[in-house]
Short mmCIF file of C-alpha atoms in Angstrom, two decimals:
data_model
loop_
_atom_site.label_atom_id
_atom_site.label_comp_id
_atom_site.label_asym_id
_atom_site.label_seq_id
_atom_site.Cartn_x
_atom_site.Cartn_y
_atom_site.Cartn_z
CA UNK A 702 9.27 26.88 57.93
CA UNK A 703 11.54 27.87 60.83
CA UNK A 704 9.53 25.69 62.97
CA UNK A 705 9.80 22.79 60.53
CA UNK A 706 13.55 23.30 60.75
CA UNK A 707 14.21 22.75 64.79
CA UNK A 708 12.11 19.36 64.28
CA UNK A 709 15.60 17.31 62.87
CA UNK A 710 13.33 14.46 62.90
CA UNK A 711 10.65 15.66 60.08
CA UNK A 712 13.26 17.39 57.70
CA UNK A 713 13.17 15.74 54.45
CA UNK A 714 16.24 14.32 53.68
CA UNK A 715 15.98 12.91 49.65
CA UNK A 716 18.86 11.30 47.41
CA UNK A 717 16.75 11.58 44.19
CA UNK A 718 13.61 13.36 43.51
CA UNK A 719 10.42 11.96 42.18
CA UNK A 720 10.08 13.40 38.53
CA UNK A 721 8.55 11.83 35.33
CA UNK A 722 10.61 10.52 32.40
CA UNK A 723 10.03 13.85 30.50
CA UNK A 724 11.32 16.26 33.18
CA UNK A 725 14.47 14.02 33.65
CA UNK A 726 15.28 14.19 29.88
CA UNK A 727 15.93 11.86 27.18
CA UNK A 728 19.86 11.56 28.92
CA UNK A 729 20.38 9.03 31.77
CA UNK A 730 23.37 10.38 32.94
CA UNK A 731 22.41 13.55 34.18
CA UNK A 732 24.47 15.53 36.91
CA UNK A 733 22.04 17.13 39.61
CA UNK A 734 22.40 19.76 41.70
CA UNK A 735 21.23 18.47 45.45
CA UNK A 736 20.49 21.47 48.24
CA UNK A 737 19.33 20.01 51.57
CA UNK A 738 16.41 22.07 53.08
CA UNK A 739 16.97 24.52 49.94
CA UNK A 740 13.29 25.56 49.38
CA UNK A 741 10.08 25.82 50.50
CA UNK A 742 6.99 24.03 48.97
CA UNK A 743 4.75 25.59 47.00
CA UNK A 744 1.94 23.76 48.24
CA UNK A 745 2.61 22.86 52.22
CA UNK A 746 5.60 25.01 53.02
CA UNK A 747 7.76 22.28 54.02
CA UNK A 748 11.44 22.87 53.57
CA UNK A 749 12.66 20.45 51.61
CA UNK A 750 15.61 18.98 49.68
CA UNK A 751 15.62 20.41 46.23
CA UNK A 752 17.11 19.35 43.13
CA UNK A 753 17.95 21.01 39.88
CA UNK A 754 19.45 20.02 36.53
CA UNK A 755 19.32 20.60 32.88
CA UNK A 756 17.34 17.64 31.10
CA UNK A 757 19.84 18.32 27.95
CA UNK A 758 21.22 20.12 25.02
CA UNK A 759 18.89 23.13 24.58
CA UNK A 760 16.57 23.01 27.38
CA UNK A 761 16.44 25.41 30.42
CA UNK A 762 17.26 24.19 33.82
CA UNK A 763 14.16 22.70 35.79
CA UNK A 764 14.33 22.15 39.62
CA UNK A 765 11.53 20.33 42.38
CA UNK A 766 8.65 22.76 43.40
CA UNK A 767 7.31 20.96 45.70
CA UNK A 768 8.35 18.50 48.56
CA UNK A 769 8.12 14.46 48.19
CA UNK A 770 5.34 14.21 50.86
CA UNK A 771 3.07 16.50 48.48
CA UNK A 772 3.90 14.65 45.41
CA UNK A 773 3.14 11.20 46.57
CA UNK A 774 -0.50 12.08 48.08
CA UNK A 775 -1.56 13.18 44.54
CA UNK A 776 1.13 10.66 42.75
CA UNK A 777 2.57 13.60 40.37
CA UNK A 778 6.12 15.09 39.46
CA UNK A 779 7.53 17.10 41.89
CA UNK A 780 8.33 19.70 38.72
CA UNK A 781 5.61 19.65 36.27
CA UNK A 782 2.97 18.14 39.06
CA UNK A 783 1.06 16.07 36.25
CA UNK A 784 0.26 11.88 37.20
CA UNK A 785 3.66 9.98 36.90
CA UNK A 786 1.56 6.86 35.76
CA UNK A 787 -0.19 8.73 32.87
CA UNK A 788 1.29 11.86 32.11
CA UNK A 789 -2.03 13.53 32.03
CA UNK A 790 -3.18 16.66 34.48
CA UNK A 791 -4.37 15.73 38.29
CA UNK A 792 -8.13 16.76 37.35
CA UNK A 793 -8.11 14.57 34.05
CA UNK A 794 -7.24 11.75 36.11
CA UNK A 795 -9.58 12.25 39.19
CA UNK A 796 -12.42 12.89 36.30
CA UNK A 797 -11.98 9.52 34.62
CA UNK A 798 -11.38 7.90 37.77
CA UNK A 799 -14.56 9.56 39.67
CA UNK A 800 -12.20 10.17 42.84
CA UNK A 801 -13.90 13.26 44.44
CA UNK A 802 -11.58 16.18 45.31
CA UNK A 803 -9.96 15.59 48.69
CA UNK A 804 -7.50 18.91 49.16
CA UNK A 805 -5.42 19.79 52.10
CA UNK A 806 -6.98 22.27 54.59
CA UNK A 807 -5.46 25.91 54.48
CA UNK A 808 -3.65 25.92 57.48
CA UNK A 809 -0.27 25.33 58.03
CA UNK A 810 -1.12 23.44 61.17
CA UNK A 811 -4.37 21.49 59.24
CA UNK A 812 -1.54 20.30 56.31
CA UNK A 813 0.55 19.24 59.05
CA UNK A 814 -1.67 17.38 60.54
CA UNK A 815 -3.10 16.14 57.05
CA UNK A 816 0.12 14.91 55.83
CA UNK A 817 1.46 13.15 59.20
CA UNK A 818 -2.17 11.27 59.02
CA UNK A 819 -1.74 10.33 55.43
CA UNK A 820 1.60 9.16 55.86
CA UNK A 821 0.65 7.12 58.70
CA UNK A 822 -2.17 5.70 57.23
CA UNK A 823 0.13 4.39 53.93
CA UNK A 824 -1.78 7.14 51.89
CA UNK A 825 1.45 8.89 50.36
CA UNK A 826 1.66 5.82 48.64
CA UNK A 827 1.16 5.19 44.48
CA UNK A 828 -2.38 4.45 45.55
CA UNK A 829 -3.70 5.68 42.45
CA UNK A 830 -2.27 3.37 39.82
CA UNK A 831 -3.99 0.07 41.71
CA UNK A 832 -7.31 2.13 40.67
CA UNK A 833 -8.64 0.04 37.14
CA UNK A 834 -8.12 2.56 34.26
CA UNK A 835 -10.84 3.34 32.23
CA UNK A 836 -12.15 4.00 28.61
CA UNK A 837 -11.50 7.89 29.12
CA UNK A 838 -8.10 7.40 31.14
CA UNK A 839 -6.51 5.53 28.44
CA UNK A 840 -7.88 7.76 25.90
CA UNK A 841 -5.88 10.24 27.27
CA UNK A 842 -2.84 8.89 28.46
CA UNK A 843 0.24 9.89 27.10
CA UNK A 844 2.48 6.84 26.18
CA UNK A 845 6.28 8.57 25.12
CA UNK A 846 8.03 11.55 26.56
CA UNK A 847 6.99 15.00 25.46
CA UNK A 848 10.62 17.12 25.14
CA UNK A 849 9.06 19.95 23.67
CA UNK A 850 8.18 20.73 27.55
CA UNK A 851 11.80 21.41 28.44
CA UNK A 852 12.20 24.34 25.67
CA UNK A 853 13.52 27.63 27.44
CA UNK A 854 11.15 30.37 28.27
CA UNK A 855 10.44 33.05 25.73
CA UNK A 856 12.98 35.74 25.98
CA UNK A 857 10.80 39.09 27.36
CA UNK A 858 13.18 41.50 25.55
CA UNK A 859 12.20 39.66 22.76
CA UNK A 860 8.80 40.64 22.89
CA UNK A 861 9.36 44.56 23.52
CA UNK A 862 11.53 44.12 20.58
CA UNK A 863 15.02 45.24 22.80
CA UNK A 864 16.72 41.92 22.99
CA UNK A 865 20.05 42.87 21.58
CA UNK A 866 21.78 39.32 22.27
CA UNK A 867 20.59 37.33 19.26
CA UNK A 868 21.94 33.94 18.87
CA UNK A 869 23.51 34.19 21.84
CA UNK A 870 20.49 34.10 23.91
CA UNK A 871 19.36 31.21 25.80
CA UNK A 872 16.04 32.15 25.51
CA UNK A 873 13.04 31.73 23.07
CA UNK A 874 12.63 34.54 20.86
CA UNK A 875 8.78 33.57 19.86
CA UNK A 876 5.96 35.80 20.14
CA UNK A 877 3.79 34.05 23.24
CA UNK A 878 0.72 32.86 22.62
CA UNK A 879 -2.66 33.72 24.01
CA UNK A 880 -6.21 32.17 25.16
CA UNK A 881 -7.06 30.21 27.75
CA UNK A 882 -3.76 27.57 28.17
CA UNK A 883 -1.74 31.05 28.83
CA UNK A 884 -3.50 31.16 32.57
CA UNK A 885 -2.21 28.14 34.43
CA UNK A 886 -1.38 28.33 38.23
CA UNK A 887 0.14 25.85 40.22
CA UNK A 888 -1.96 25.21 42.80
CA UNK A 889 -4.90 24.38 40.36
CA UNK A 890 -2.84 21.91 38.60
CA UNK A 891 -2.17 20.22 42.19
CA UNK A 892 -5.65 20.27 43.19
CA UNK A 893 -7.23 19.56 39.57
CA UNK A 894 -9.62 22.82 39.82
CA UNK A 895 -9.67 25.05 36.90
CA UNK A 896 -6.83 23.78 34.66
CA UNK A 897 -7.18 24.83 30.93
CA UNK A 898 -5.30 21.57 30.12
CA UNK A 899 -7.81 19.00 31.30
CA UNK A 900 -10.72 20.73 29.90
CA UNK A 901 -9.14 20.73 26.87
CA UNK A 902 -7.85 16.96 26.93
CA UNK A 903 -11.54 16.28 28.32
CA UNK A 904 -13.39 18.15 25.63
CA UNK A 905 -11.00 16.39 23.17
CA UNK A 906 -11.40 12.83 24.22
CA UNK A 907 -15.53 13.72 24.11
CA UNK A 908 -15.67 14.60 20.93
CA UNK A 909 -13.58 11.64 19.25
CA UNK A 910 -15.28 10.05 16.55
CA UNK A 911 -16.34 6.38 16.40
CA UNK A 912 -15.94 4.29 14.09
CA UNK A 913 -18.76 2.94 12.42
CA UNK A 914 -18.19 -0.90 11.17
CA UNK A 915 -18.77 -1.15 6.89
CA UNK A 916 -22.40 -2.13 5.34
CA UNK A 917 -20.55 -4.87 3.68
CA UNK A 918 -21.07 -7.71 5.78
CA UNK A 919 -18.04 -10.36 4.76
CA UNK A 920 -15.76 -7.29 5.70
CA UNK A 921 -14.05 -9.35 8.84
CA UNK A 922 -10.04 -7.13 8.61
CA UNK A 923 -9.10 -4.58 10.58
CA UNK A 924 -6.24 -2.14 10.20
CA UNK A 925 -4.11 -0.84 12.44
CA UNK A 926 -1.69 1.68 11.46
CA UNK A 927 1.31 3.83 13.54
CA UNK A 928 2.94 0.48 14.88
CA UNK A 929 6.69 0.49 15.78
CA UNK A 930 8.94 -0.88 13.59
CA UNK A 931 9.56 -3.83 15.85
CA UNK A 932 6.12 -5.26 16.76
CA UNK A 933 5.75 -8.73 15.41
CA UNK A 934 2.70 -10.79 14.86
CA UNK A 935 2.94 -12.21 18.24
CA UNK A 936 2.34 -8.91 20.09
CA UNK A 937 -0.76 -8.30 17.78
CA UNK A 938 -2.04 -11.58 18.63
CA UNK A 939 -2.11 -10.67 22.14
CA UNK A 940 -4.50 -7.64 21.89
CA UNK A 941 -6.88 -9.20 19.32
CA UNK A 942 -6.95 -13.17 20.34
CA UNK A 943 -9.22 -12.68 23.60
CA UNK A 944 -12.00 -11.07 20.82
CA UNK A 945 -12.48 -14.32 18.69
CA UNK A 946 -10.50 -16.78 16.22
CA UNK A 947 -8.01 -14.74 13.86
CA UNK A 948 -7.17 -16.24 10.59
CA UNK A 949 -4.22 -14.36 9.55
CA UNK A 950 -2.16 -11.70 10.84
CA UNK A 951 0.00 -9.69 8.34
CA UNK A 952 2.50 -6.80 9.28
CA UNK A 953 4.18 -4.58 6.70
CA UNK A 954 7.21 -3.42 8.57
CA UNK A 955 8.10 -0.48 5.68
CA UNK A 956 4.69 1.20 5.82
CA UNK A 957 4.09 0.77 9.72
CA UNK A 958 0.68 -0.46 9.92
CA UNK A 959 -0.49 -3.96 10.06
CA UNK A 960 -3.82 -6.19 8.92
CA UNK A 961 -6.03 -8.33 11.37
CA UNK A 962 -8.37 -10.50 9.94
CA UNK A 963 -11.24 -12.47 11.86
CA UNK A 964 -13.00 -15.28 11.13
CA UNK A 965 -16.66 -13.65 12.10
CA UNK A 966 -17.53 -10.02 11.75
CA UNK A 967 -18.99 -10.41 15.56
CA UNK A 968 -15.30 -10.79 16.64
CA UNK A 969 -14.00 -8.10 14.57
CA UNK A 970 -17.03 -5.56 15.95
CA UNK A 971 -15.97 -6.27 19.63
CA UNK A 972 -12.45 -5.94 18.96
CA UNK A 973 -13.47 -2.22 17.57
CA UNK A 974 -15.60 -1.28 20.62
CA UNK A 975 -12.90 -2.51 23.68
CA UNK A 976 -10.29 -0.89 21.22
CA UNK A 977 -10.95 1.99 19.45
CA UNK A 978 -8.58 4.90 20.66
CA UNK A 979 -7.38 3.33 23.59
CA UNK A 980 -4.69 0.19 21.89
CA UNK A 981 -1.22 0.57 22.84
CA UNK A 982 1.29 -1.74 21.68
CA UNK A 983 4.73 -2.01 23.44
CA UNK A 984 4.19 2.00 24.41
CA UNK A 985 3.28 3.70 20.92
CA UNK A 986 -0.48 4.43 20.40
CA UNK A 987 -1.96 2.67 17.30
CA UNK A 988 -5.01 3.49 15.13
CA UNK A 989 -7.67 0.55 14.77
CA UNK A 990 -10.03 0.93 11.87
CA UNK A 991 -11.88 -0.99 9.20
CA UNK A 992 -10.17 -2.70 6.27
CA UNK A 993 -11.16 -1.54 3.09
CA UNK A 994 -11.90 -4.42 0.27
CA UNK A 995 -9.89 -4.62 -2.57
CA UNK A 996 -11.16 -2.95 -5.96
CA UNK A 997 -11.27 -5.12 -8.69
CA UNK A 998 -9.26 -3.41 -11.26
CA UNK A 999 -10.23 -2.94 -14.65
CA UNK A 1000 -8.34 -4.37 -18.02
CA UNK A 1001 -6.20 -2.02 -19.54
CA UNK A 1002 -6.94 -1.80 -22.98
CA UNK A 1003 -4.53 -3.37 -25.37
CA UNK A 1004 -3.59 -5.89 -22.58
CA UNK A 1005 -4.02 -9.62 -22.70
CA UNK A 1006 -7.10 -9.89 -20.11
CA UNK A 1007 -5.54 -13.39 -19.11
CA UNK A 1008 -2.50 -11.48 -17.94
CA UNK A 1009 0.01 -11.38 -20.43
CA UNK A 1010 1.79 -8.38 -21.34
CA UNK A 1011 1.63 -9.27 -25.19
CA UNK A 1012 -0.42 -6.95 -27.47
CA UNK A 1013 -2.19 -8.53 -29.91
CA UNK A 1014 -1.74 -8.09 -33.12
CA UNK A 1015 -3.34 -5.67 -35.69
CA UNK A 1016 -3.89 -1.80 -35.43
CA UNK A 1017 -2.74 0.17 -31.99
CA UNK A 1018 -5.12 0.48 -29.38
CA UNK A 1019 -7.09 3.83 -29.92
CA UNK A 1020 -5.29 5.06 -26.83
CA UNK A 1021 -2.06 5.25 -28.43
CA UNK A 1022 -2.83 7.37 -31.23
CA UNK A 1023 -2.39 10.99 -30.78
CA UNK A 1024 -5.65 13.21 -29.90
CA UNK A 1025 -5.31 15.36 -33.40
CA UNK A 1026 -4.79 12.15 -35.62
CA UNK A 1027 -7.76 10.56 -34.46
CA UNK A 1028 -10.16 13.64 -35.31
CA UNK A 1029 -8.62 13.69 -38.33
CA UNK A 1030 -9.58 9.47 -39.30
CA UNK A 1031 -13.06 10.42 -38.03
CA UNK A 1032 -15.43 8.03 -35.62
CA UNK A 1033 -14.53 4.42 -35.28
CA UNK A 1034 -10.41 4.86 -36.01
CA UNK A 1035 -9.38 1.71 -34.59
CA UNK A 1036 -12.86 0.05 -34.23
CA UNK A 1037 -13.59 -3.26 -36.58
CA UNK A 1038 -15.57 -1.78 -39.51
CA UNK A 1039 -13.82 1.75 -39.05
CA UNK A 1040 -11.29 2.98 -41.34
CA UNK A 1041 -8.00 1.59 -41.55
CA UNK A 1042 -5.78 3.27 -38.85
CA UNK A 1043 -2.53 4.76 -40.05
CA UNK A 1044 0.53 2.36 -39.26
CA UNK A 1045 2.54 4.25 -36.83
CA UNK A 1046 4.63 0.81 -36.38
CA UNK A 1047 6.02 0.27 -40.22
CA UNK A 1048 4.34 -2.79 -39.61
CA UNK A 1049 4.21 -4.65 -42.57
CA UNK A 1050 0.43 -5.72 -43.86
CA UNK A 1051 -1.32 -8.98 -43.01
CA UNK A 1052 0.80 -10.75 -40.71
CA UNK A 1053 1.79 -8.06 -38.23
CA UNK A 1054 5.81 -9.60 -37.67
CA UNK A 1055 9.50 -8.77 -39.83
CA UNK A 1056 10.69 -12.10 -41.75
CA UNK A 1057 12.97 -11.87 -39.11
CA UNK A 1058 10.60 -12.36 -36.18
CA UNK A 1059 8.77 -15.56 -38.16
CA UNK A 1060 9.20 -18.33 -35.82
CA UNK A 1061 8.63 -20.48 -39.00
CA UNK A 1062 12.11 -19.34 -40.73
CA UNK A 1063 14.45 -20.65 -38.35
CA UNK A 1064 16.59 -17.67 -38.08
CA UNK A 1065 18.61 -16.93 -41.04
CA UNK A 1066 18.13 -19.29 -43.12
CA UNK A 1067 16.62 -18.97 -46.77
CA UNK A 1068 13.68 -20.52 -47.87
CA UNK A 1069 13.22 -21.44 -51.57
CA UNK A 1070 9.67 -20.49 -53.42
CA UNK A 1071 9.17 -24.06 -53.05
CA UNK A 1072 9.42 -24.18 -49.20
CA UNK A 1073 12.59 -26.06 -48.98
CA UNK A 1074 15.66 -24.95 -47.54
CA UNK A 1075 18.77 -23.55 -49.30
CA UNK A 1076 20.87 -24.75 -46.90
CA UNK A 1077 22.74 -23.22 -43.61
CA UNK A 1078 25.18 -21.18 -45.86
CA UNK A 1079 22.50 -19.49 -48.00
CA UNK A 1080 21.41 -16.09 -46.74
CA UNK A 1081 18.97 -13.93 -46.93
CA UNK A 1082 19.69 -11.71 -49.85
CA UNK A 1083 18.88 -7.54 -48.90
CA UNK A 1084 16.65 -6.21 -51.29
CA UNK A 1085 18.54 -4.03 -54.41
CA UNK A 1086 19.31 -0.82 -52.54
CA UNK A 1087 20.55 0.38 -55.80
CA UNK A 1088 19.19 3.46 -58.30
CA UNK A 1089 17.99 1.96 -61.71
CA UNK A 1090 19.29 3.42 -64.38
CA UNK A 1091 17.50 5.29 -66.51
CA UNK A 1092 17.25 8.29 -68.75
CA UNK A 1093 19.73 10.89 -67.79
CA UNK A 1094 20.90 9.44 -64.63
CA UNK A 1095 23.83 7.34 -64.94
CA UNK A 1096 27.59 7.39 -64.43
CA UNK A 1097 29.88 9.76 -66.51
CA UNK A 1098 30.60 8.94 -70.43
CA UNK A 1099 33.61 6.27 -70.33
CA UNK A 1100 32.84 5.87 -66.60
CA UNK A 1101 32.08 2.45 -64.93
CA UNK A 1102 33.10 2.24 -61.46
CA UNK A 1103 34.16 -1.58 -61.84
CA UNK A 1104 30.23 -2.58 -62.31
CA UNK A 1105 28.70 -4.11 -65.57
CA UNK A 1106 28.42 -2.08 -68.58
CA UNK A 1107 25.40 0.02 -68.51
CA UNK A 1108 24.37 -0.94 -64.61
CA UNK A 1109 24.82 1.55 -61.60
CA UNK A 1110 25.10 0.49 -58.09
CA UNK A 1111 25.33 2.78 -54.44
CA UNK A 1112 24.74 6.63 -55.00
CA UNK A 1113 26.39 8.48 -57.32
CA UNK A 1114 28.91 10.50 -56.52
CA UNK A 1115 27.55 13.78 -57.32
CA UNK A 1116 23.81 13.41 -56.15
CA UNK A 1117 22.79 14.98 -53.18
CA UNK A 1118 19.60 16.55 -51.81
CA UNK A 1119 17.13 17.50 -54.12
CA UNK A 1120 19.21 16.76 -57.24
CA UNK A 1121 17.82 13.85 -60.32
CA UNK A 1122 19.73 13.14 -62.93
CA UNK A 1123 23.21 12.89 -64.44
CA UNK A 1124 26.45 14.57 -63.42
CA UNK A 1125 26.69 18.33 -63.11
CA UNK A 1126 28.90 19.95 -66.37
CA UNK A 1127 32.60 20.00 -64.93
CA UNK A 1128 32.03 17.21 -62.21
CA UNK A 1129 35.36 15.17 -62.09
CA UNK A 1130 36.12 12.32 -59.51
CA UNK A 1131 37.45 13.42 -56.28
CA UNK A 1132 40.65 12.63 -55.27
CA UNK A 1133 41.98 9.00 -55.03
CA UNK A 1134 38.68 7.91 -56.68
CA UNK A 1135 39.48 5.58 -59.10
CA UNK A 1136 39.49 7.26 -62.85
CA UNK A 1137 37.37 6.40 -65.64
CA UNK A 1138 39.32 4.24 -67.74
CA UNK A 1139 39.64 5.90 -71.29
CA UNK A 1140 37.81 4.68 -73.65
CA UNK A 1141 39.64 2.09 -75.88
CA UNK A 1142 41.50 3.61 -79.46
CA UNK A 1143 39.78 2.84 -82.48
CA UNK A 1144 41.36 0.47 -84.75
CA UNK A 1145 42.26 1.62 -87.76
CA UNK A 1146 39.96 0.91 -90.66
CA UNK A 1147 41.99 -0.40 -94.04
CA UNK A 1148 42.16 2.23 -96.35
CA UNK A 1149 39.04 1.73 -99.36
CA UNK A 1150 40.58 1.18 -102.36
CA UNK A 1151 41.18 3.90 -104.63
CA UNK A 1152 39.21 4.40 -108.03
CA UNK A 1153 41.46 3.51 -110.70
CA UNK A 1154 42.92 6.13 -112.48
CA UNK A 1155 40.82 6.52 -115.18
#
C-alpha cells in the first residue's frame, strides 16, 4: 500500500462511490462521509477513497470495502459486492451466464498487473449487462430494493444475556441464526466460489414448478396477479401481443391482478412458456397462470330461476322452516302431496296477498258484494274489534258508557289477564270516568181504588 501511495498518478481519487440502490437507502439526500486514500481493499490492497453513510432512520452505518477498479471488473457494489444490474450474488450470475471463473492472481504484483491490463483493455467496464439474460437470470433477479439488508448487527451482549442498555441500544437484540447462510466470506462472494446464497437462489430457481396448461381446451385466459396499482392495459399489451391476437384485456385495479385472454390456446401456451416466472412489469414481478372457468351457479331454492327476486307464492321453501318443525310435519313438509306446512307468514288461505296488497282494489277503496264501487269516500270498514255480549259479561247494572242499550264496545274496564266475565263485587269507575247515569225514578202508580166500605 505504501508503494501504491508514492505513485500520485494511480491513487484513486472518487467523488461518489459505486453502490446499488439498496445500500444507498430509500433517501436521496444522503450526507456522506468522503476519506481520500482512507482504506485498503479487501480484495487488491489498493488504497482507496472510501465513503461511509447511514442509508436512514434505523439502519447501521455502511461504508466501501473495496476500491472502484475491483468493483467494475466483476460489475458489483463496492459494499455488499452483489451484480448492480441484478441484485443477485457474483456466482448466480456467472452460472446463468456460463462465464467461466476468471480471478485475479494472488500476488500483489500479478493484481497489479491484472488490473492495469483490464483497464487498458476497456474491461473495468459494465461489460456484463451487454451479455443477453437468460431464463435462470431473470428468474432470479431481484426487481425492488431489499432494506431489510441495512438492519444493525445483532447486539453480542445480547446474546450472553449482559446487554444492560435496552432500548437504548443501537443494536439488534435477536438471537442469530444458524446453518449454512451464517458462513459467508468476502472474498467468495467476489469470486462467486462457495457462497451459501447462490446455491440457495440456484437450488430455488431449479426446483420452481411449471405450470401445466388446463385439459379444457377452449380455456384461452391467463391471469396475472401482483401488478402495481398503476399498470394499464397498454403495458400488458406489450408483454403478451408478440405471442398471438388478444381479444380483451381486463385489469382490476382494487384486487391487483389482471385477465389476458387469447384468441387460440396456441398463443396463450407460448405466452406461458417465454413467461412463466420471469414477467416483470414496470419493475414489480408478476405471477402468470391459467384462468379458471367460471362455475355455473346453481338456483337457489325459492328464487325465480329467470332472475327475479320474487318468491312465489304458496308454502315457504323447506329451507326456511326450522330443523325441529320439520321432523315434527314428517317427510314431504313442503313437497306437493305432503302435508300442509304450518303458516309461519299469517298468510291468509288461497290467494297468498292482504286485501291491501290486491292490485285489483285500487287502494282504499270499497268494493260492494256486487263488484261496484262505493265511491272514493267509502272506506274500508275494520272488522268489529269488540267483545259480544253475553252471559255474565257486560257493563255494570245502570251502566252504559254512551253505547246502545244492551251493546258493549272496547274492553271493559275491569278485565285484564286471565279474567271472563262481569265486574268484580266493589268495582267502581276510576276517576274522571264518566258515571253511570242513575237509573230513571219510577213514576208513581195511581193509587187502586179502595173497596167500599162495606
Amino acid at each position: 500500500m505504501a508503494a501504491r501511495l508514492l505513485q500520485d498518478d494511480n491513487v484513486e481519487r472518487a467523488d461518489f462511490p459505486i453502490v446499488c440502490e439498496t445500500c444507498l437507502g430509500p433517501n436521496p439526500y444522503v450526507r456522506m462521509q468522503r476519506f481520500e486514500n482512507g482504506a485498503e481493499c479487501h480484495i487488491s490492497g489498493r488504497p482507496y477513497t472510501k465513503f461511509r453513510w447511514c442509508p436512514g432512520p434505523g439502519a447501521r452505518y455502511k461504508a466501501t470495502i473495496i476500491c472502484q477498479e475491483v468493483a467494475k471488473a466483476k460489475n458489483v457494489c463496492q459494499v455488499c459486492l452483489l451484480d448492480l444490474e441484478y441484485g443477485i450474488p457474483v456466482q448466480a450470475r456467472d452460472t446463468a451466464l456460463g462465464i467461466e471463473d476468471e480471478s485475479l492472481p494472488e500476488s500483489d504484483v500479478g493484481k497489479e498487473f491484472r488490473l492495469k491490463e483490464m483497464e487498458n483493455a476497456g474491461l473495468l467496464e459494465s461489460s456484463f449487462s451487454k451479455a443477453k439474460p437468460s431464463d435462470s437470470l431473470m428468474k432470479m433477479q431481484r426487481t425492488t430494493p431489499y432494506y431489510k439488508r441495512n438492519a444493525p448487527h445483532i447486539c453480542s451482549f445480547f446474546v450472553k444475556g449482559e446487554c444492560k442498555r435496552g432500548a437504548e441500544c443501537p443494536f439488534r437484540h435477536e438471537m442469530p441464526s444458524t446453518g449454512p447462510l451464517a458462513k459467508q466470506n468476502i472474498k467468495d462472494r467476489y469470486y462467486g466460489v462457495n457462497d451459501p446464497v447462490a446455491d440457495k437462489m440456484l437450488n430455488r430457481v431449479n426446483a420452481m414448478p411449471k405450470v401445466v396448461p388446463p385439459e379444457d381446451p377452449t380455456i384461452t385466459t391467463l391471469y396475472v396477479g401482483g401488478i402495481a396499482a398503476e399498470v394499464q392495459e397498454s403495458d400488458l399489451k406489450d408483454y403478451f401481443y408478440p405471442y398471438g391476437e388478444i381479444t380483451s384485456i381486463k385489469v382490476i385495479a382494487n384486487r391487483h391482478c389482471a385477465f389476458v385472454t387469447y384468441a387460440e390456446r396456441s398463443a396463450a401456451e407460448r405466452a406461458v412458456d417465454e413467461l412463466q416466472h420471469k414477467l416483470i412489469v414496470r419493475g414489480q414481478r408478476c405471477k402468470l397462470m391459467w384462468g379458471k372457468p367460471q362455475e355455473k351457479r346453481a338456483p337457489i331454492e325459492g328464487r325465480d330461476p329467470a332472475g327475479s327476486d320474487m318468491l312465489p307464492s304458496g308454502p315457504p321453501p323447506t329451507s326456511m322452516i326450522p330443523p325441529q318443525v320439520a321432523m315434527q310435519m314428517g317427510p314431504g313438509a313442503g313437497y306437493p302431496g305432503g302435508p300442509a306446512p304450518p303458516n309461519f307468514f299469517n298468510l291468509p288461505p288461497g290467494g297468498g296477498m292482504y286485501p291491501s296488497m290486491d292490485p285489483s282494489q285500487a287502494g282504499t277503496r270499497a268494493q260492494r258484494q256486487d263488484g261496484s264501487e262505493a265511491g272514493p269516500s267509502a272506506k274500508r270498514q275494520r272488522p268489529d274489534m269488540g267483545y259480544a255480549p253475553g252471559p255474565g259479561f257486560g257493563p255494570p247494572p245502570g251502566w252504559n258508557g254512551g253505547g246502545p242499550p244492551g251493546a258493549f264496545y272496547g274492553r271493559p274496564p275491569w278485565a285484564g289477564p286471565g279474567r271472563i266475565g262481569g265486574p268484580p263485587p266493589g268495582w267502581r269507575p276510576p276517576m274522571g270516568a264518566p258515571r253511570p247515569a242513575a237509573p230513571p225514578a219510577a213514576a208513581p202508580q195511581p193509587a187502586a181504588p179502595q173497596a167500599a166500605a162495606q
